[in-house]
Amino acid sequence: MNRPPHSMSLHASQFAMMLIGCTVGIGPLFIARIATVASGRDAWIVFLIYLAIILCNSLIMVQLAKRFPKQTFVQYVPELVGTWIGKCIGFILIVLGILTIAVTMKILSYIIATYVLLKTPMDMFNVIILMLLIYLVMFDLRVMGRLATGLFFVSFLFSYFYIPPVNDYGNVLLLMPFFENGWQGIWKGLGAILFSLSGLELFLTYYPYVDDKRNMRKYFIWSILFVGLLFEISLFTQQLVYPLKYLAHLWAPSIHYISIVEFPVFERTDAIFTIFWFTVLFKTAAVYMYHSVISIQQVFQVHQKRIIVFLVAVLGFAVTKMIGNAADIEKWMIYVLTANVGLSLILPSLLLMIAKFRRKGLAG
Amino acid sequence: MKRILLGCFIGLLVITLTGCWDYRPLDEDFMITGLGIDHSLGDESKLEVTVFGVAYTEQDHTLSGQGSSISEAISEIQDKTEKFLSFSHIQILLISKSVAKKGISSIIDVMLRDSQVRNFINVALVDGRVSDFLQKGKEYPVTGSTFEALLKSADLGFPNQLLHLETLAMNLYSGASGFILPILKIDKVSRIISLKGFGVFKRDRFLEEIDRKQMIGFLLLMQRLEYANLTIGTINLDNPDQRVYSVKIKAASTHVRVVIDKDQPTFIYDLGFSGALLEKNPVPLGGISADEIKRIESELTEELKKSMLNVLRKIQKDQIEPFGLGEYARVYWPKGYKEAQWEEQFSKAKIETNIQVNLVFYGQTL
Amino acid sequence: MGWWNWLQEIDAPSSQTCVTKSVNKIHETFINRADWKKNELLIGNSKAKAILIYLDYTVDQNTLRKDVVEPLLHFSKTTKLPQEWTLSESISCGDLLLVQQRLLEGSVAVFISGSTKCFIIRAPRAVVRAVESPEMEFTTRGPKEGFIEDASQNIEMIQKRLRTDKLELRSFRLGKITQTNTWLLSLKGITSPELIERVTSKLNQITADQMIDSCEVEEYLEDSAWTPFSVINTTERPDRCVGALMEGGIVLLVDGSPNALIGPYTYFQQFHTPDDYYQRAMYATIKRWIRVTGFFLSTNLVALYMALIGFHSHLIPVKLVTILSLKRESVPFPPMIEIMIIQLMIDLVLEGILRLPPKLGQIIGVSGAIIIGQATISADLISPMVIIIVSVSTICGYAQARLSSTFTVQVIRYVNLLCAGILGAFGLTVIWIFWLIHVCSLHSLGKAYLNPISPFSMVALKDTILRISKRAMGNKSPNVM
C-alpha cells in the first residue's frame, strides 16, 4: 500500500465540510419544536442570540487553539490544569463522544424505522451503520475529509428542502407579536436550544490535523455562520408555516413539512428526504467516532487503532440498547448534546485564562 | 486474503441476519385509493369502513368491514382478502354526514398517526351511504386528481390544500373553531358523482350545509378565494329591460385591517378583484359604455358584499370562527382577546368590507 | 573506432582464440534454437575472415544481404560503407550477455577473426502494422492516428506533437524473462519529481517474469487490486498522451502494446472523451452530463426498481403503481429473480456477441433481444417493466467514455442490486455511502481519486463536469486525459 506521506493532514475546506456536516446532523430535526415549546413565537430571535453567543465563544476557542497548534484538546488540557484533572476532562469528552454516537445512531434508526423500513428491527440498522462507521474510521483522516466533502455535495442537492414551501401556507401573523414572552422566554429558550449547535467543539480536536491553520480559522467562523443561517431559515420558515400548537405535536417537523412537496416520480418526498438525513447523521456519527478514537489514543497513550475502533463501536451499540422510544431519544439527545455545547462554552474560556496566567503555549 | 475472506464472511452474515423483514412485493398489496367511513346500517354504535382499491379482478375493488373502532373494521376487511391492505396510496377520505356529526378528530388522528398515509389526502363528506360512492362505475373518486377536477369544475377556485388532511389537523390542533369540507352527492341511476355543497364544521363536528353561492362569501372571509364565476340578474320574459350577465372575478389583493375603537375591534376587509365579462344579455349594439361598466362593477361589489355578510351573520349566530381572524385579534387586540372566549367575542365583533372590483376584460370587439 | 584502423590490428594471434571462444559460447546458449545461423566469409580481397552469427527468423534477409554480406564481400579501401555500418555499435568479444541480447532483438553480430571487438548491425525483421485510426476511442473530429505495437513508432507519434526539449524519456526493462522495453515519458518542469520518483520506484519493484502488455504494468502501478474502479487510464491516442503530459501526468509506453498508460487518473476523468476537446464547449459539457447521468442510472436504476417494487411501493405515484401492480400480478417470480434472469440474459448475450464474428453476433443479438424477450413477456414470465429497466441500465452502462468504466458499472450494479434486494432503499443508501468511502480512499499514483471535488478546487472544476471554452481556461492546457 502506497499512501501519501502526511496521511493525517486535512485541507481547511475539508475540515469545514466535516464541521458543517456534523453540526447540521441533529439540530434542525428538532429545533423548531423544542425552541417554540420553550420560548413561543420568539424562537427565531432566541436562535439569533444563541448564534451570537456561539460566535463569541468560537473566537475564544480559536484563541485557545492558536496557542497549541500541534496538540489536540485532550493533549494540552493536562498541561494547563494538571495531569489528573486533565485526564478526567479527557475521559468525560470520550464518554460524551460515545454517547453522541449512540444518540445519533438511534435517531437515524428511528427515522428509518418510521419512514423507510417499518418491520425491520432497529438494532439491525445500528449494526449496519456501525459496520460502515468502522470501515470509514479505519482509514486515515483524509478519507473522512474527502467523504465529508463528497457528502456535502450530495446533500447540497437536498438542501432546497430545508425551507418549507411558504407561498400558500405562510402567515406572518404566526410570528407576531415579537418579544411576546419577554426576556424570560428568551432565557428559557436559550437553555432549551443549547443542544442544537453541538459539534462545533470538535474544532479543538481537529485543529492540529489541518495544514493551513489560517484558512482553517477563517473557515471555522464561516461554517458557523453558514450553519447558523441554515438553522435560522429553517426555524423561521417553520414558524411561518405551522401554528404554534401544531408544531408541538410533530416529532421532527423538518421531515414532516416535506410531505407537501410533490414530485412526478416519487410521491412521498419525506421518505425520500430520509436519504439526506442518513447522510448528515452518518457524517455526525463518523466525525464524533473519529474524535473519540483519537481522544482515547491520546488520553490512554495507546497506539493500537483497530482495537479502539471496535471498542468504541461496541460501547456505542451498548448505549443504543439503553435508549427506548421517541421520548427517550429526545431526552438523551438533549442531555448529551447540551453537555457537549455546555463544556465547549465553559472550558475554552477557562482554559484560555489559565493559559494566559500560567504563560503556557505560544502567545499570540 | 484474510481480510477479503473476513469481509465476505461479514457480508454473508449480514445477508443471513437480515431476514428481508420488509420485503413485500407490490402485487401482494391491496392498494387502497379511497377510504370511506360510515355508520353501520341500522346500528349507529358501529362504524363501517369501506375501502376501494386497485385489483386484478373486477369484484375485488370494494371491500367493507364493521367494528366499534376503525382498526377493528379494517381487520375485518383484512380477513376478506388474501392481500395485504396498503394505506399508502389513499387519495381520498370520504366521511358520511352521520359520522361527521359526531366528530371527525379521531378519524384524522388515526390517519395521521400512520406514517404510511400521506398527509395531503383529500377529505370530503358524502350525502348518503359511503359504500355507494366507492364502487367501480363510470366516474368514481379513485384518484385525488379526479376529485380536484370535480372541485375545479365548480367554478370556484381555492387552494387545494384547504381540504387536505394536514390542514384539517392543523386547524384542529391549533384550536381554530371550524372549517369546511365539500359534500358530494351521487345520482343513483347514472352513478355520476357531483358536488352538492359544502359542510361547515364547529370544532370537529359537522354543523350545517351551505350552498355554492354562500361558499364564495365564506372563502372571501377566509381570504382564500382565487377566482369565481358570478351570474347576476335573472331573465324576466315580461320585462325586456332586465339584464343578465356573467362575470369571472379573480382575487387581486386581500388584506385585513383591525381597528380598535372603544376597546372593541372592527375587522375591515380590503379586497380587490379584477373581472372579465363572460356573457351579457341583452348584447349592447353600440359597444359597452363606460357607464355600463361602472354599473356592473358596483353591482358586483354589492353582490360580493351581500354574500359575505350573509355568511357572516350565519356563522356569528353559530358562534364559530373558521376564518382565522383570531390570529389578527391576538396580535392587534392583545388587551381584549381571550383565546378561550374568542368564539363568543367574535360573534359580537364588527366586520366591515371594502370591496373594489375592476372589470378589466369586457370584450372590446363587441 | 574507425573501420580502417580497426582492420589494421587483425593479425594479433591472441584475439583469434577469443573470437572462437565467444562464438562457441553463444552457440551453446542458443543450442536449441533451430534458426541459429553462423556464416563465415572472407572480407573483400584481404585475408581476414568474418564470422556472422544471427537468429534467422528475427533477421530481415534483405537487410542482411544488402547491408552486411555484400559490403563485406566487396570490401576495399575505397568502399563507402552503408549507413548501417557507421551506426553500428561495437562490443567487446567478452560481453556475451549483451551480444545475446542484441541477437534476440534482431541484430547480426559480426566477428572479425583476430579482433577483440564485434560489430552489431541492426537488421530486425519488420513485423509492424501500419498506423490506423484507434478502434476504441473514436472521435468525430481531431486526429485519427492510433498507437501501434511498436513503441519507438509510438514515441515518434507523441514527439511529433510535442517538439520540445523538455520531453524526458526514461527506459526500463520489465519482466525477468520477457525483458520488455518500457518507456516513461514526462515533461521537465511540468511533471512533479515526486510523481516520477513514485512511478520509477514502483516499476523497479516489479519482479515478475513476464510483462507482455501494458495492462500488466497497470496492475503493478495500482495501490490495490480490490476495487472495480481503474486508477490508471489507458489510451490508443497519441493526442491524449500529449494532453496528459501537459497536465503534469506521466505516460508509460510498453513495447508490443498499442495501449499507453496514463496517470494519475481521477474519478471524474472517466467521463471525459477526447472528443470533448474537439467539439464546442457547451456541447461537450452537455455530453459529460449525459455520461454522468448514464453512470448513475446504470448503476442504480435496477436497484432502485427493486427497492421500490419489493419494499417501498408507497413511494410510487398512484397512477404508476396501478399499472405496475396489475402487470406484475401474473408474474410467478419474485422481482429479484425476475431482474436477475433478465440481467443475466442480457449479459450473456453481450458476452456471446463480444467474441463472435460480426455476422454471427447479429444473429445472437436478434434471437436474444426479439425472440427471448418477446417470448418471456408473452409467456407472462417477466413483466415488461423489468425488461425496460434492465435494458435501459445496460445501455447506459455502455454510454461511457471508456470501456473499462463499463466493467466498473457492471460490478457496482450487481452489488447495488443485491443490497437493494436485502434492505431496500436503506440498503441502497448504505451501499452508496460505502462506495463513496471506497472512492475517497483510492489514490491514483498518489493523487486523490475524487479530485477535484475532494480536495475541492474551484479552478479544476472548470474542466471536470463542465468543459468551459479554451479561452476561458487560460494558459492551462486542455485536459485530454
Short mmCIF file of N, CA and C in Angstrom, two decimals, chain B residues 232-314:
data_model
loop_
_atom_site.label_atom_id
_atom_site.label_comp_id
_atom_site.label_asym_id
_atom_site.label_seq_id
_atom_site.Cartn_x
_atom_site.Cartn_y
_atom_site.Cartn_z
N ILE B 232 -75.32 37.45 -12.43
CA ILE B 232 -76.16 38.43 -11.74
C ILE B 232 -77.40 38.70 -12.58
N GLY B 233 -78.53 38.73 -11.91
CA GLY B 233 -79.79 39.00 -12.60
C GLY B 233 -80.44 37.72 -13.08
N THR B 234 -81.74 37.81 -13.35
CA THR B 234 -82.47 36.67 -13.90
C THR B 234 -83.24 37.14 -15.11
N ILE B 235 -83.47 36.24 -16.03
CA ILE B 235 -84.20 36.63 -17.25
C ILE B 235 -85.68 36.71 -16.90
N ASN B 236 -86.19 37.86 -17.18
CA ASN B 236 -87.63 38.02 -16.96
C ASN B 236 -88.26 38.30 -18.32
N LEU B 237 -89.12 37.38 -18.81
CA LEU B 237 -89.64 37.50 -20.17
C LEU B 237 -90.58 38.71 -20.30
N ASP B 238 -91.19 39.10 -19.20
CA ASP B 238 -92.14 40.21 -19.27
C ASP B 238 -91.42 41.55 -19.35
N ASN B 239 -90.25 41.61 -18.77
CA ASN B 239 -89.54 42.88 -18.73
C ASN B 239 -88.32 42.84 -19.62
N PRO B 240 -88.38 43.46 -20.81
CA PRO B 240 -87.24 43.38 -21.73
C PRO B 240 -86.02 44.15 -21.22
N ASP B 241 -86.18 45.03 -20.26
CA ASP B 241 -85.03 45.77 -19.78
C ASP B 241 -84.21 44.98 -18.77
N GLN B 242 -84.71 43.88 -18.30
CA GLN B 242 -83.99 43.08 -17.30
C GLN B 242 -82.68 42.55 -17.88
N ARG B 243 -81.64 42.77 -17.17
CA ARG B 243 -80.32 42.37 -17.69
C ARG B 243 -79.79 41.14 -16.95
N VAL B 244 -79.08 40.29 -17.68
CA VAL B 244 -78.40 39.15 -17.06
C VAL B 244 -76.96 39.14 -17.56
N TYR B 245 -76.04 38.99 -16.68
CA TYR B 245 -74.66 38.85 -17.16
C TYR B 245 -73.84 37.97 -16.23
N SER B 246 -72.77 37.35 -16.82
CA SER B 246 -71.85 36.51 -16.04
C SER B 246 -70.47 37.14 -16.03
N VAL B 247 -69.87 37.11 -14.89
CA VAL B 247 -68.53 37.71 -14.76
C VAL B 247 -67.63 36.72 -14.03
N LYS B 248 -66.40 36.62 -14.50
CA LYS B 248 -65.42 35.82 -13.78
C LYS B 248 -64.53 36.77 -13.00
N ILE B 249 -64.52 36.62 -11.69
CA ILE B 249 -63.67 37.53 -10.91
C ILE B 249 -62.46 36.78 -10.36
N LYS B 250 -61.37 37.51 -10.28
CA LYS B 250 -60.12 36.95 -9.75
C LYS B 250 -59.67 37.82 -8.61
N ALA B 251 -59.20 37.19 -7.55
CA ALA B 251 -58.73 37.97 -6.41
C ALA B 251 -57.42 38.64 -6.76
N ALA B 252 -57.36 39.94 -6.60
CA ALA B 252 -56.13 40.67 -6.90
C ALA B 252 -55.38 41.01 -5.62
N SER B 253 -56.11 41.44 -4.61
CA SER B 253 -55.44 41.76 -3.35
C SER B 253 -56.40 41.51 -2.20
N THR B 254 -55.86 40.93 -1.14
CA THR B 254 -56.69 40.75 0.05
C THR B 254 -55.89 41.25 1.24
N HIS B 255 -56.59 41.95 2.08
CA HIS B 255 -55.90 42.49 3.25
C HIS B 255 -56.93 42.73 4.35
N VAL B 256 -56.55 42.41 5.56
CA VAL B 256 -57.48 42.64 6.68
C VAL B 256 -56.85 43.64 7.64
N ARG B 257 -57.62 44.64 7.95
CA ARG B 257 -57.15 45.62 8.93
C ARG B 257 -57.95 45.46 10.21
N VAL B 258 -57.34 45.78 11.31
CA VAL B 258 -58.07 45.73 12.57
C VAL B 258 -58.04 47.14 13.17
N VAL B 259 -59.21 47.66 13.41
CA VAL B 259 -59.29 48.98 14.03
C VAL B 259 -59.91 48.80 15.40
N ILE B 260 -59.25 49.32 16.43
CA ILE B 260 -59.78 49.19 17.78
C ILE B 260 -60.48 50.49 18.14
N ASP B 261 -61.74 50.38 18.43
CA ASP B 261 -62.49 51.56 18.81
C ASP B 261 -63.23 51.26 20.11
N LYS B 262 -62.93 52.03 21.13
CA LYS B 262 -63.52 51.83 22.46
C LYS B 262 -63.35 50.38 22.91
N ASP B 263 -62.15 49.89 22.76
CA ASP B 263 -61.83 48.52 23.17
C ASP B 263 -62.63 47.45 22.45
N GLN B 264 -63.21 47.80 21.34
CA GLN B 264 -63.90 46.79 20.54
C GLN B 264 -63.26 46.75 19.16
N PRO B 265 -62.90 45.57 18.68
CA PRO B 265 -62.22 45.51 17.38
C PRO B 265 -63.21 45.55 16.21
N THR B 266 -62.79 46.21 15.17
CA THR B 266 -63.54 46.15 13.92
C THR B 266 -62.60 45.59 12.86
N PHE B 267 -63.02 44.53 12.21
CA PHE B 267 -62.19 43.90 11.17
C PHE B 267 -62.62 44.45 9.83
N ILE B 268 -61.71 45.06 9.13
CA ILE B 268 -62.06 45.64 7.84
C ILE B 268 -61.37 44.84 6.74
N TYR B 269 -62.17 44.28 5.85
CA TYR B 269 -61.63 43.52 4.73
C TYR B 269 -61.42 44.47 3.56
N ASP B 270 -60.18 44.62 3.14
CA ASP B 270 -59.90 45.38 1.91
C ASP B 270 -59.66 44.36 0.81
N LEU B 271 -60.64 44.21 -0.07
CA LEU B 271 -60.50 43.19 -1.11
C LEU B 271 -60.51 43.85 -2.48
N GLY B 272 -59.63 43.43 -3.32
CA GLY B 272 -59.61 43.93 -4.69
C GLY B 272 -59.78 42.79 -5.67
N PHE B 273 -60.59 43.02 -6.68
CA PHE B 273 -60.81 41.95 -7.67
C PHE B 273 -60.62 42.52 -9.06
N SER B 274 -60.17 41.67 -9.96
CA SER B 274 -60.22 42.03 -11.37
C SER B 274 -61.22 41.09 -12.01
N GLY B 275 -61.97 41.60 -12.96
CA GLY B 275 -63.04 40.77 -13.52
C GLY B 275 -62.98 40.71 -15.03
N ALA B 276 -63.62 39.70 -15.57
CA ALA B 276 -63.75 39.57 -17.02
C ALA B 276 -65.21 39.27 -17.33
N LEU B 277 -65.75 40.02 -18.25
CA LEU B 277 -67.15 39.82 -18.60
C LEU B 277 -67.24 38.63 -19.54
N LEU B 278 -68.01 37.62 -19.14
CA LEU B 278 -68.08 36.42 -19.97
C LEU B 278 -69.30 36.47 -20.90
N GLU B 279 -70.39 36.94 -20.36
CA GLU B 279 -71.64 36.85 -21.11
C GLU B 279 -72.50 38.02 -20.73
N LYS B 280 -73.27 38.51 -21.71
CA LYS B 280 -74.15 39.62 -21.37
C LYS B 280 -75.42 39.52 -22.20
N ASN B 281 -76.49 39.75 -21.53
CA ASN B 281 -77.78 39.67 -22.21
C ASN B 281 -78.65 40.80 -21.70
N PRO B 282 -79.16 41.70 -22.48
CA PRO B 282 -79.02 41.78 -23.93
C PRO B 282 -77.65 42.32 -24.35
N VAL B 283 -77.28 42.02 -25.60
CA VAL B 283 -75.99 42.49 -26.10
C VAL B 283 -76.13 43.93 -26.54
N PRO B 284 -75.34 44.83 -26.01
CA PRO B 284 -75.43 46.23 -26.44
C PRO B 284 -74.84 46.40 -27.83
N LEU B 285 -75.62 47.03 -28.70
CA LEU B 285 -75.17 47.10 -30.10
C LEU B 285 -74.05 48.11 -30.29
N GLY B 286 -74.09 49.14 -29.55
CA GLY B 286 -73.07 50.17 -29.74
C GLY B 286 -71.83 49.95 -28.89
N GLY B 287 -71.62 48.74 -28.41
CA GLY B 287 -70.48 48.50 -27.53
C GLY B 287 -70.85 48.82 -26.09
N ILE B 288 -70.00 48.39 -25.19
CA ILE B 288 -70.31 48.60 -23.79
C ILE B 288 -69.77 49.96 -23.36
N SER B 289 -70.63 50.76 -22.83
CA SER B 289 -70.22 52.11 -22.48
C SER B 289 -69.52 52.11 -21.11
N ALA B 290 -68.84 53.19 -20.87
CA ALA B 290 -68.11 53.31 -19.60
C ALA B 290 -69.07 53.30 -18.43
N ASP B 291 -70.22 53.91 -18.62
CA ASP B 291 -71.22 53.93 -17.56
C ASP B 291 -71.68 52.53 -17.22
N GLU B 292 -71.87 51.75 -18.28
CA GLU B 292 -72.34 50.37 -18.10
C GLU B 292 -71.32 49.58 -17.28
N ILE B 293 -70.07 49.77 -17.62
CA ILE B 293 -69.00 49.06 -16.90
C ILE B 293 -69.03 49.44 -15.44
N LYS B 294 -69.18 50.73 -15.19
CA LYS B 294 -69.20 51.20 -13.82
C LYS B 294 -70.36 50.59 -13.05
N ARG B 295 -71.50 50.48 -13.78
CA ARG B 295 -72.68 49.93 -13.13
C ARG B 295 -72.47 48.46 -12.78
N ILE B 296 -71.89 47.77 -13.72
CA ILE B 296 -71.62 46.34 -13.47
C ILE B 296 -70.69 46.20 -12.27
N GLU B 297 -69.66 47.04 -12.25
CA GLU B 297 -68.70 46.96 -11.15
C GLU B 297 -69.38 47.19 -9.81
N SER B 298 -70.22 48.19 -9.76
CA SER B 298 -70.85 48.48 -8.47
C SER B 298 -71.83 47.38 -8.09
N GLU B 299 -72.48 46.80 -9.08
CA GLU B 299 -73.39 45.70 -8.78
C GLU B 299 -72.65 44.48 -8.26
N LEU B 300 -71.50 44.24 -8.88
CA LEU B 300 -70.68 43.11 -8.42
C LEU B 300 -70.23 43.33 -6.98
N THR B 301 -69.83 44.56 -6.70
CA THR B 301 -69.38 44.88 -5.35
C THR B 301 -70.49 44.61 -4.34
N GLU B 302 -71.66 45.04 -4.70
CA GLU B 302 -72.79 44.82 -3.82
C GLU B 302 -73.05 43.33 -3.59
N GLU B 303 -72.97 42.62 -4.72
CA GLU B 303 -73.26 41.18 -4.67
C GLU B 303 -72.27 40.46 -3.73
N LEU B 304 -70.99 40.81 -3.92
CA LEU B 304 -69.97 40.15 -3.10
C LEU B 304 -70.15 40.51 -1.63
N LYS B 305 -70.45 41.78 -1.39
CA LYS B 305 -70.63 42.24 -0.02
C LYS B 305 -71.79 41.50 0.62
N LYS B 306 -72.85 41.35 -0.19
CA LYS B 306 -74.04 40.70 0.33
C LYS B 306 -73.72 39.25 0.70
N SER B 307 -73.01 38.58 -0.19
CA SER B 307 -72.72 37.16 0.08
C SER B 307 -71.84 37.02 1.32
N MET B 308 -70.91 37.95 1.48
CA MET B 308 -70.06 37.89 2.67
C MET B 308 -70.87 38.09 3.94
N LEU B 309 -71.71 39.11 3.93
CA LEU B 309 -72.44 39.43 5.14
C LEU B 309 -73.46 38.36 5.48
N ASN B 310 -74.03 37.75 4.43
CA ASN B 310 -74.97 36.65 4.65
C ASN B 310 -74.31 35.52 5.43
N VAL B 311 -73.15 35.14 4.94
CA VAL B 311 -72.43 34.04 5.59
C VAL B 311 -72.04 34.44 7.00
N LEU B 312 -71.60 35.68 7.10
CA LEU B 312 -71.10 36.15 8.38
C LEU B 312 -72.18 36.10 9.45
N ARG B 313 -73.37 36.53 9.06
CA ARG B 313 -74.47 36.54 10.00
C ARG B 313 -74.71 35.12 10.52
N LYS B 314 -74.72 34.20 9.58
CA LYS B 314 -74.99 32.81 9.91
C LYS B 314 -73.92 32.25 10.86
#
